[in-house]
Amino acid sequence: MHRPAQRLPRILISAAVVPVMLVAAGCSSDSGSGSDSGDAAKKDSDAKASASAPKAAVVKEAAYAKLPEPCKVFSSKTLGELVPKASKSGKEGKSDDTATRGSCSWDSLEDKGVKGSQFRWLSVSLLRFESDQTRGTGEKLASAYYADQVQDVRAETGATNAKSEPVSGTGNEATSVSYDLKKKEGTFKQQVVVARAENIVVSVDYNGAGLAGDKTPSAEDLSKAALKAAKEAVEAVVTANQSGGSGSGSGSGESASPSPSKGAGESPAEGTKPSASASKSPAKN
């Protein structure tokens, strides 16, 4: 008679456990649903933010992809006029990357015996800049380097009677700098023309001196010759970047249009410079 009474508490306890489990299950189900909703909202927000974020501008490709062979930028006629006693092959400067930098020089000594001698020295250096996503276009980098080069030439140690003026018709921008430099051999008349053709900077250095008692050459004549050489070097740059161009100087002395044919090229190492065009004459020790 007493056994059914003992079972009643157990039945009530079991009945109470079932609702608790159902409530817990319901809470767990609600929590999972909220998590899925939150993930979806976050993904939607990220997608909208990505769509509205500004895209990085693509830097324009550099205009010129090639350099002419530095020892072939001048014609035989020009070399015969500026450095008549020089080897026509020239002396090519060392370069760790001929696709971005190059140089060549010629020296001429006309020995007149007891009447003295006439010395001439001609050099050309070229540096090509490629566009860089962080640093800017090749043209912008070349323009900044061009300005630095002009300042370097103007600040030549020991220079006297220095003069500089802008030059038209030689690339996109050009400056001619002239000065005197006295050495134990005599007074050297220095003429430097720095020009920029799109993303390439060309520097032409031409100097002369009368040695052993011979007369000092005319600065005006040397300046005209240096300018002619610079125009020819810029023309060689344009020719080298045209289809089938050889990059050799034409000898006409006329500047060509700076409009290039575009192509891919390797970038020069950042922060590197070629040797300054001025002050590299063998006589300037």
Short mmCIF file of C-alpha atoms in Angstrom, two decimals:
data_model
loop_
_atom_site.label_atom_id
_atom_site.label_comp_id
_atom_site.label_asym_id
_atom_site.label_seq_id
_atom_site.Cartn_x
_atom_site.Cartn_y
_atom_site.Cartn_z
CA MET A 1 0.00 0.00 0.00
CA HIS A 2 2.88 2.44 0.62
CA ARG A 3 5.00 1.68 -2.54
CA PRO A 4 3.00 3.96 -4.99
CA ALA A 5 3.53 6.87 -2.63
CA GLN A 6 7.28 6.40 -2.78
CA ARG A 7 7.28 6.55 -6.64
CA LEU A 8 5.44 9.89 -6.82
CA PRO A 9 8.40 12.16 -5.95
CA ARG A 10 10.53 10.38 -8.54
CA ILE A 11 7.90 10.95 -11.23
CA LEU A 12 7.56 14.63 -10.32
CA ILE A 13 11.32 15.12 -10.42
CA SER A 14 11.56 13.49 -13.84
CA ALA A 15 8.72 15.66 -15.11
CA ALA A 16 10.48 18.78 -13.88
CA VAL A 17 13.74 17.87 -15.61
CA VAL A 18 12.16 17.67 -19.08
CA PRO A 19 11.07 21.36 -19.28
CA VAL A 20 14.50 22.49 -18.12
CA MET A 21 16.19 20.51 -20.88
CA LEU A 22 13.77 21.92 -23.44
CA VAL A 23 14.47 25.48 -22.30
CA ALA A 24 18.23 24.89 -22.48
CA ALA A 25 17.91 23.44 -25.95
CA GLY A 26 15.83 26.41 -27.03
CA CYS A 27 18.43 28.87 -25.73
CA SER A 28 21.18 26.99 -27.52
CA SER A 29 19.21 27.09 -30.77
CA ASP A 30 18.54 30.84 -30.46
CA SER A 31 22.21 31.54 -29.79
CA GLY A 32 23.34 29.71 -32.91
CA SER A 33 20.83 31.55 -35.05
CA GLY A 34 22.06 34.92 -33.74
CA SER A 35 25.69 33.99 -34.53
CA ASP A 36 24.84 33.09 -38.12
CA SER A 37 22.99 36.38 -38.53
CA GLY A 38 25.94 38.32 -37.13
CA ASP A 39 28.40 36.62 -39.51
CA ALA A 40 26.20 37.42 -42.47
CA ALA A 41 25.93 41.06 -41.43
CA LYS A 42 29.70 41.33 -41.00
CA LYS A 43 30.37 39.83 -44.43
CA ASP A 44 27.87 42.24 -45.99
CA SER A 45 29.53 45.18 -44.23
CA ASP A 46 33.01 44.07 -45.35
CA ALA A 47 31.81 43.68 -48.93
CA LYS A 48 30.35 47.19 -48.96
CA ALA A 49 33.55 48.65 -47.47
CA SER A 50 35.68 46.87 -50.06
CA ALA A 51 33.48 48.15 -52.90
CA SER A 52 33.62 51.73 -51.65
CA ALA A 53 37.39 51.79 -50.92
CA PRO A 54 39.35 53.88 -53.47
CA LYS A 55 41.53 51.88 -55.85
CA ALA A 56 45.25 52.71 -56.10
CA ALA A 57 46.06 54.66 -59.26
CA VAL A 58 48.21 52.83 -61.80
CA VAL A 59 51.42 54.73 -62.58
CA LYS A 60 51.88 55.48 -66.27
CA GLU A 61 54.47 53.40 -68.05
CA ALA A 62 57.75 55.19 -68.79
CA ALA A 63 58.02 56.57 -72.32
CA TYR A 64 61.42 55.19 -73.33
CA ALA A 65 62.44 51.58 -72.77
CA LYS A 66 65.94 51.63 -74.26
CA LEU A 67 69.21 53.51 -74.17
CA PRO A 68 71.30 53.98 -77.30
CA GLU A 69 74.80 52.54 -77.27
CA PRO A 70 76.70 55.40 -75.60
CA CYS A 71 79.76 55.20 -77.86
CA LYS A 72 77.51 55.42 -80.95
CA VAL A 73 75.38 58.45 -80.11
CA PHE A 74 77.64 60.75 -82.17
CA SER A 75 78.34 60.45 -85.87
CA SER A 76 81.86 60.22 -87.26
CA LYS A 77 81.40 63.73 -88.64
CA THR A 78 80.60 65.18 -85.21
CA LEU A 79 83.51 63.36 -83.58
CA GLY A 80 85.80 64.59 -86.35
CA GLU A 81 84.78 68.17 -85.61
CA LEU A 82 84.84 68.05 -81.79
CA VAL A 83 87.68 65.60 -81.08
CA PRO A 84 89.61 65.31 -84.36
CA LYS A 85 92.52 63.33 -82.94
CA ALA A 86 90.44 60.93 -80.88
CA SER A 87 89.75 57.29 -81.52
CA LYS A 88 86.32 57.12 -83.13
CA SER A 89 85.41 54.09 -81.01
CA GLY A 90 85.55 56.03 -77.74
CA LYS A 91 86.09 54.67 -74.25
CA GLU A 92 82.93 53.18 -72.80
CA GLY A 93 82.39 53.61 -69.07
CA LYS A 94 81.69 50.67 -66.82
CA SER A 95 78.04 50.01 -65.98
CA ASP A 96 76.40 47.35 -63.84
CA ASP A 97 73.19 47.77 -65.83
CA THR A 98 73.57 48.89 -69.45
CA ALA A 99 69.77 48.96 -69.85
CA THR A 100 69.52 51.94 -67.49
CA ARG A 101 72.88 53.70 -67.58
CA GLY A 102 75.78 54.20 -69.93
CA SER A 103 78.63 56.58 -70.76
CA CYS A 104 81.43 57.10 -73.25
CA SER A 105 84.31 59.55 -73.65
CA TRP A 106 86.82 60.69 -76.26
CA ASP A 107 89.98 62.78 -75.86
CA SER A 108 91.97 64.52 -78.53
CA LEU A 109 95.45 66.07 -78.40
CA GLU A 110 96.65 67.98 -81.44
CA ASP A 111 100.38 68.42 -80.94
CA LYS A 112 101.85 71.41 -82.79
CA GLY A 113 105.39 70.95 -81.56
CA VAL A 114 106.99 74.15 -80.31
CA LYS A 115 103.75 76.02 -81.05
CA GLY A 116 101.94 74.11 -78.34
CA SER A 117 98.96 71.77 -78.41
CA GLN A 118 95.20 71.82 -78.47
CA PHE A 119 93.41 69.48 -76.09
CA ARG A 120 89.75 68.48 -76.38
CA TRP A 121 87.66 66.12 -74.29
CA LEU A 122 84.10 64.97 -74.96
CA SER A 123 81.87 62.72 -72.88
CA VAL A 124 78.25 61.66 -72.81
CA SER A 125 76.35 59.95 -70.01
CA LEU A 126 72.80 58.62 -70.09
CA LEU A 127 70.50 57.50 -67.30
CA ARG A 128 67.06 55.98 -67.85
CA PHE A 129 64.34 55.96 -65.19
CA GLU A 130 61.47 53.47 -65.13
CA SER A 131 58.10 54.25 -63.58
CA ASP A 132 57.62 53.07 -60.00
CA GLN A 133 54.30 52.58 -58.21
CA THR A 134 55.53 54.29 -55.03
CA ARG A 135 58.03 56.83 -56.41
CA GLY A 136 56.12 58.04 -59.47
CA THR A 137 56.48 58.07 -63.24
CA GLY A 138 59.79 57.71 -65.01
CA GLU A 139 59.37 61.23 -66.40
CA LYS A 140 58.90 62.67 -62.90
CA LEU A 141 61.96 60.86 -61.54
CA ALA A 142 64.05 61.91 -64.53
CA SER A 143 62.98 65.55 -64.16
CA ALA A 144 64.03 65.59 -60.50
CA TYR A 145 67.39 64.05 -61.37
CA TYR A 146 67.86 66.51 -64.23
CA ALA A 147 67.44 69.44 -61.81
CA ASP A 148 69.97 67.88 -59.42
CA GLN A 149 72.48 67.40 -62.23
CA VAL A 150 72.23 71.03 -63.29
CA GLN A 151 72.84 72.15 -59.71
CA ASP A 152 75.85 69.82 -59.41
CA VAL A 153 77.42 71.28 -62.53
CA ARG A 154 76.80 74.85 -61.36
CA ALA A 155 78.47 74.05 -58.04
CA GLU A 156 81.68 72.66 -59.57
CA THR A 157 84.61 73.21 -57.22
CA GLY A 158 87.09 75.76 -58.51
CA ALA A 159 84.86 76.97 -61.34
CA THR A 160 85.08 80.64 -62.35
CA ASN A 161 83.10 82.79 -64.80
CA ALA A 162 80.20 80.37 -64.52
CA LYS A 163 77.15 80.98 -66.69
CA SER A 164 74.02 78.93 -67.27
CA GLU A 165 70.97 79.31 -69.47
CA PRO A 166 68.01 77.20 -70.55
CA VAL A 167 68.19 75.61 -73.97
CA SER A 168 65.25 75.07 -76.32
CA GLY A 169 64.84 72.39 -78.95
CA THR A 170 66.82 69.77 -77.03
CA GLY A 171 64.52 67.21 -75.45
CA ASN A 172 61.80 68.23 -73.01
CA GLU A 173 64.10 70.51 -71.02
CA ALA A 174 67.78 71.37 -71.18
CA THR A 175 70.31 73.69 -69.58
CA SER A 176 73.72 74.78 -70.80
CA VAL A 177 76.40 75.57 -68.21
CA SER A 178 79.82 77.03 -68.99
CA TYR A 179 82.74 77.90 -66.72
CA ASP A 180 86.52 78.15 -66.60
CA LEU A 181 88.72 75.82 -64.62
CA LYS A 182 92.39 76.54 -64.09
CA LYS A 183 94.84 73.66 -63.90
CA LYS A 184 98.61 73.45 -64.03
CA GLU A 185 98.38 72.55 -67.74
CA GLY A 186 96.35 75.67 -68.54
CA THR A 187 92.85 77.14 -68.42
CA PHE A 188 90.16 74.69 -69.42
CA LYS A 189 86.94 75.96 -70.95
CA GLN A 190 84.15 73.69 -69.71
CA GLN A 191 80.83 73.38 -71.55
CA VAL A 192 78.14 71.11 -70.11
CA VAL A 193 74.66 70.52 -71.48
CA VAL A 194 72.19 68.57 -69.35
CA ALA A 195 68.99 67.54 -71.14
CA ARG A 196 65.95 65.42 -70.37
CA ALA A 197 64.21 63.41 -73.05
CA GLU A 198 61.09 62.02 -71.36
CA ASN A 199 62.44 59.54 -68.78
CA ILE A 200 66.09 59.72 -69.87
CA VAL A 201 68.64 62.29 -68.74
CA VAL A 202 71.53 63.05 -71.10
CA SER A 203 74.64 64.92 -69.99
CA VAL A 204 77.24 66.10 -72.50
CA ASP A 205 80.55 67.53 -71.27
CA TYR A 206 82.90 69.18 -73.75
CA ASN A 207 86.04 71.00 -72.74
CA GLY A 208 89.18 72.30 -74.34
CA ALA A 209 92.45 74.01 -73.56
CA GLY A 210 95.49 75.44 -75.30
CA LEU A 211 98.54 73.72 -73.82
CA ALA A 212 102.27 74.52 -73.87
CA GLY A 213 101.69 78.11 -74.89
CA ASP A 214 98.98 77.59 -77.51
CA LYS A 215 95.97 79.91 -77.34
CA THR A 216 92.91 79.15 -75.23
CA PRO A 217 89.96 78.00 -77.35
CA SER A 218 86.88 80.19 -77.69
CA ALA A 219 84.24 79.45 -75.06
CA GLU A 220 81.56 80.44 -77.56
CA ASP A 221 82.80 77.94 -80.15
CA LEU A 222 83.00 75.18 -77.58
CA SER A 223 79.51 75.99 -76.32
CA LYS A 224 78.02 75.73 -79.81
CA ALA A 225 79.77 72.41 -80.34
CA ALA A 226 78.54 71.03 -77.00
CA LEU A 227 74.96 72.04 -77.79
CA LYS A 228 75.14 70.37 -81.18
CA ALA A 229 76.43 67.19 -79.53
CA ALA A 230 73.64 67.25 -76.93
CA LYS A 231 70.96 67.56 -79.62
CA GLU A 232 72.51 64.64 -81.46
CA ALA A 233 72.56 62.55 -78.28
CA VAL A 234 68.87 63.26 -77.65
CA GLU A 235 68.13 62.30 -81.24
CA ALA A 236 69.97 59.02 -80.67
CA VAL A 237 67.71 58.34 -77.68
CA VAL A 238 64.60 58.84 -79.83
CA THR A 239 65.99 56.70 -82.65
CA ALA A 240 66.90 53.86 -80.28
CA ASN A 241 63.26 53.67 -79.15
CA GLN A 242 61.75 53.66 -82.62
CA SER A 243 61.03 50.41 -84.40
CA GLY A 244 64.29 49.19 -85.95
CA GLY A 245 66.25 52.11 -84.49
CA SER A 246 69.99 51.58 -84.14
CA GLY A 247 70.67 54.48 -81.79
CA SER A 248 73.57 55.81 -83.86
CA GLY A 249 74.04 59.53 -84.26
CA SER A 250 72.86 60.91 -87.59
CA GLY A 251 75.30 63.79 -87.75
CA SER A 252 72.57 66.25 -88.67
CA GLY A 253 72.81 68.09 -85.37
CA GLU A 254 69.04 68.72 -85.47
CA SER A 255 66.87 67.68 -82.55
CA ALA A 256 64.24 65.05 -83.12
CA SER A 257 60.75 64.95 -81.75
CA PRO A 258 60.69 63.47 -78.25
CA SER A 259 57.66 61.29 -79.03
CA PRO A 260 58.67 57.72 -78.17
CA SER A 261 57.61 54.22 -78.96
CA LYS A 262 56.67 52.62 -75.66
CA GLY A 263 57.98 49.39 -74.26
CA ALA A 264 58.91 47.55 -71.12
CA GLY A 265 62.25 48.03 -69.42
CA GLU A 266 64.11 47.32 -66.24
CA SER A 267 64.20 49.91 -63.49
CA PRO A 268 67.46 51.47 -62.38
CA ALA A 269 68.36 50.73 -58.80
CA GLU A 270 66.76 53.27 -56.49
CA GLY A 271 69.07 55.91 -55.11
CA THR A 272 71.79 55.29 -57.69
CA LYS A 273 73.35 57.89 -59.96
CA PRO A 274 75.82 57.86 -62.80
CA SER A 275 79.02 59.82 -62.51
CA ALA A 276 78.48 63.55 -62.89
CA SER A 277 79.13 64.55 -66.47
CA ALA A 278 81.23 67.54 -65.56
CA SER A 279 84.77 67.36 -64.27
CA LYS A 280 85.69 63.97 -65.67
CA SER A 281 88.34 65.11 -68.13
CA PRO A 282 91.61 63.15 -67.82
CA ALA A 283 93.41 66.47 -67.51
CA LYS A 284 91.44 67.41 -64.41
CA ASN A 285 93.25 65.57 -61.64
#
